[in-house]
Amino acid sequence: MVAVFLCCQIFVNVAQAQRIEARVKLNNEKLSEEKKRKLADFAEKIEHFINSHDWSDNEWQTIVAVDIELLLEDISTGAEERYNAQILIHNNYDLQYFDKRWRFAYQSGDDIMYIENDKDSFTSVIEFYLYIILGGEYDKWGTLAGTRYFEKAKHIAEMARSGMGRFVYGWDRRLDLLEELMSDFHKPYREMVDYYFYGLSLVNQDNEKARRNCATAIKMLDKILTDDPENEYAQKFIQAHHLEIIEIFKRAINKDALRTLMVIDNDAARKRLYEGYLRD
């Protein structure tokens, strides 16, 4: 099984647009020795496919690092090479998606190319999750600014569901995910992220303004978790950003944001961490 990797960064470099730089890791432990040889350069080809295309059409070219881990199982029949796959894709920070419902065809030795609106059983899934990652990143730089990229992902999912034939497996679930991300229910979370990252961008310029915006985000997070205590996006946000929030507020006169975080965070170890800074 592929492993999950998350790391926390303190004070990310905020910019208005991004380009993707991907690292791909292939787990081939379930493949035969012959298949391992045939797919020896598969990860490298996927990296080239992703890194050579401008997914966000931006002029600033700020980098978004994306890690992809693939676990493959050979289900080939006859001359066509087919695979069951699991994919873990994340930004090494606060966006992560795992999908184990993927079947695709890939003839070893073929290049992997970007073709717009192509209903390809392999590249469609990669493109779908890249656009979801970009949607989450752009939501950080403007109110609901990721909508354009969520729409791109939705277009891919709708095409795949209606025209992928024997490789349609998993696309209903992916479309459900996309509709959840674009739903009115998820909108408060997306708006909260915008407040938080705007505040984060001001940390080295105007600490008070940074704290005001981040404190607003924490209040919004409190409301989200009051309405839905099991909200996985809010819980993952706390997991990824709690050290940043402590850094922002640990020297503040008003530490209400930390008090709120201590209440809404279910992790006992982190609660003790907040308590220590609130006693200072």
Tab-separated table of N, CA and C in Angstrom, residues 23 38 58 66 72 75 80 89 100 160 184 206 218-219 223 228 235 241 266 274 278:
chain	number	residue	atom	x	y	z
A	23	ARG	N	6.370	15.157	-8.791
A	23	ARG	CA	7.252	14.018	-8.576
A	23	ARG	C	6.367	12.781	-8.498
A	38	LYS	N	9.007	-3.468	-18.366
A	38	LYS	CA	8.288	-2.693	-19.373
A	38	LYS	C	7.913	-1.300	-18.870
A	58	ASN	N	-0.848	30.661	-16.461
A	58	ASN	CA	-0.524	31.869	-15.721
A	58	ASN	C	0.778	32.465	-16.215
A	66	VAL	N	3.727	18.925	-6.424
A	66	VAL	CA	2.718	17.874	-6.303
A	66	VAL	C	3.418	16.522	-6.307
A	72	LEU	N	0.155	-0.184	-8.836
A	72	LEU	CA	-0.430	-0.823	-10.005
A	72	LEU	C	-0.580	-2.330	-9.810
A	75	ILE	N	-3.929	-6.327	-14.927
A	75	ILE	CA	-5.154	-7.077	-15.247
A	75	ILE	C	-5.273	-7.229	-16.763
A	80	GLU	N	-4.052	-6.197	-25.155
A	80	GLU	CA	-4.177	-4.900	-24.490
A	80	GLU	C	-3.674	-4.973	-23.053
A	89	ILE	N	-2.402	11.598	-4.370
A	89	ILE	CA	-1.861	12.851	-4.887
A	89	ILE	C	-2.008	13.926	-3.827
A	100	LYS	N	-8.789	4.684	-5.128
A	100	LYS	CA	-8.440	3.285	-5.379
A	100	LYS	C	-9.363	2.635	-6.411
A	160	ALA	N	-15.777	11.626	-19.061
A	160	ALA	CA	-15.344	10.263	-18.772
A	160	ALA	C	-16.528	9.372	-18.406
A	184	ASP	N	-22.701	24.385	-2.089
A	184	ASP	CA	-22.948	25.467	-1.132
A	184	ASP	C	-22.504	25.062	0.271
A	206	ASP	N	2.449	43.324	8.098
A	206	ASP	CA	1.527	43.974	9.036
A	206	ASP	C	0.954	42.895	9.954
A	218	ILE	N	-10.343	31.619	11.790
A	218	ILE	CA	-10.553	30.666	12.888
A	218	ILE	C	-12.014	30.701	13.342
A	219	LYS	N	-12.618	31.900	13.398
A	219	LYS	CA	-14.038	31.993	13.743
A	219	LYS	C	-14.901	31.264	12.716
A	223	LYS	N	-17.376	27.931	13.178
A	223	LYS	CA	-18.757	27.810	12.689
A	223	LYS	C	-18.917	26.551	11.828
A	228	ASP	N	-20.907	21.042	11.499
A	228	ASP	CA	-20.545	19.692	11.057
A	228	ASP	C	-19.265	19.262	11.777
A	235	GLN	N	-10.974	19.525	9.676
A	235	GLN	CA	-10.055	18.801	10.552
A	235	GLN	C	-8.667	18.691	9.919
A	241	HIS	N	-2.206	23.239	9.584
A	241	HIS	CA	-1.875	24.645	9.819
A	241	HIS	C	-1.743	25.044	11.288
A	266	ASN	N	-9.772	18.297	17.976
A	266	ASN	CA	-10.033	17.061	18.720
A	266	ASN	C	-8.768	16.327	19.148
A	274	TYR	N	-1.514	23.950	22.625
A	274	TYR	CA	-2.180	25.252	22.727
A	274	TYR	C	-2.173	25.757	24.170
A	278	LEU	N	-0.966	29.351	25.726
A	278	LEU	CA	-1.937	30.231	26.392
A	278	LEU	C	-1.524	30.573	27.822
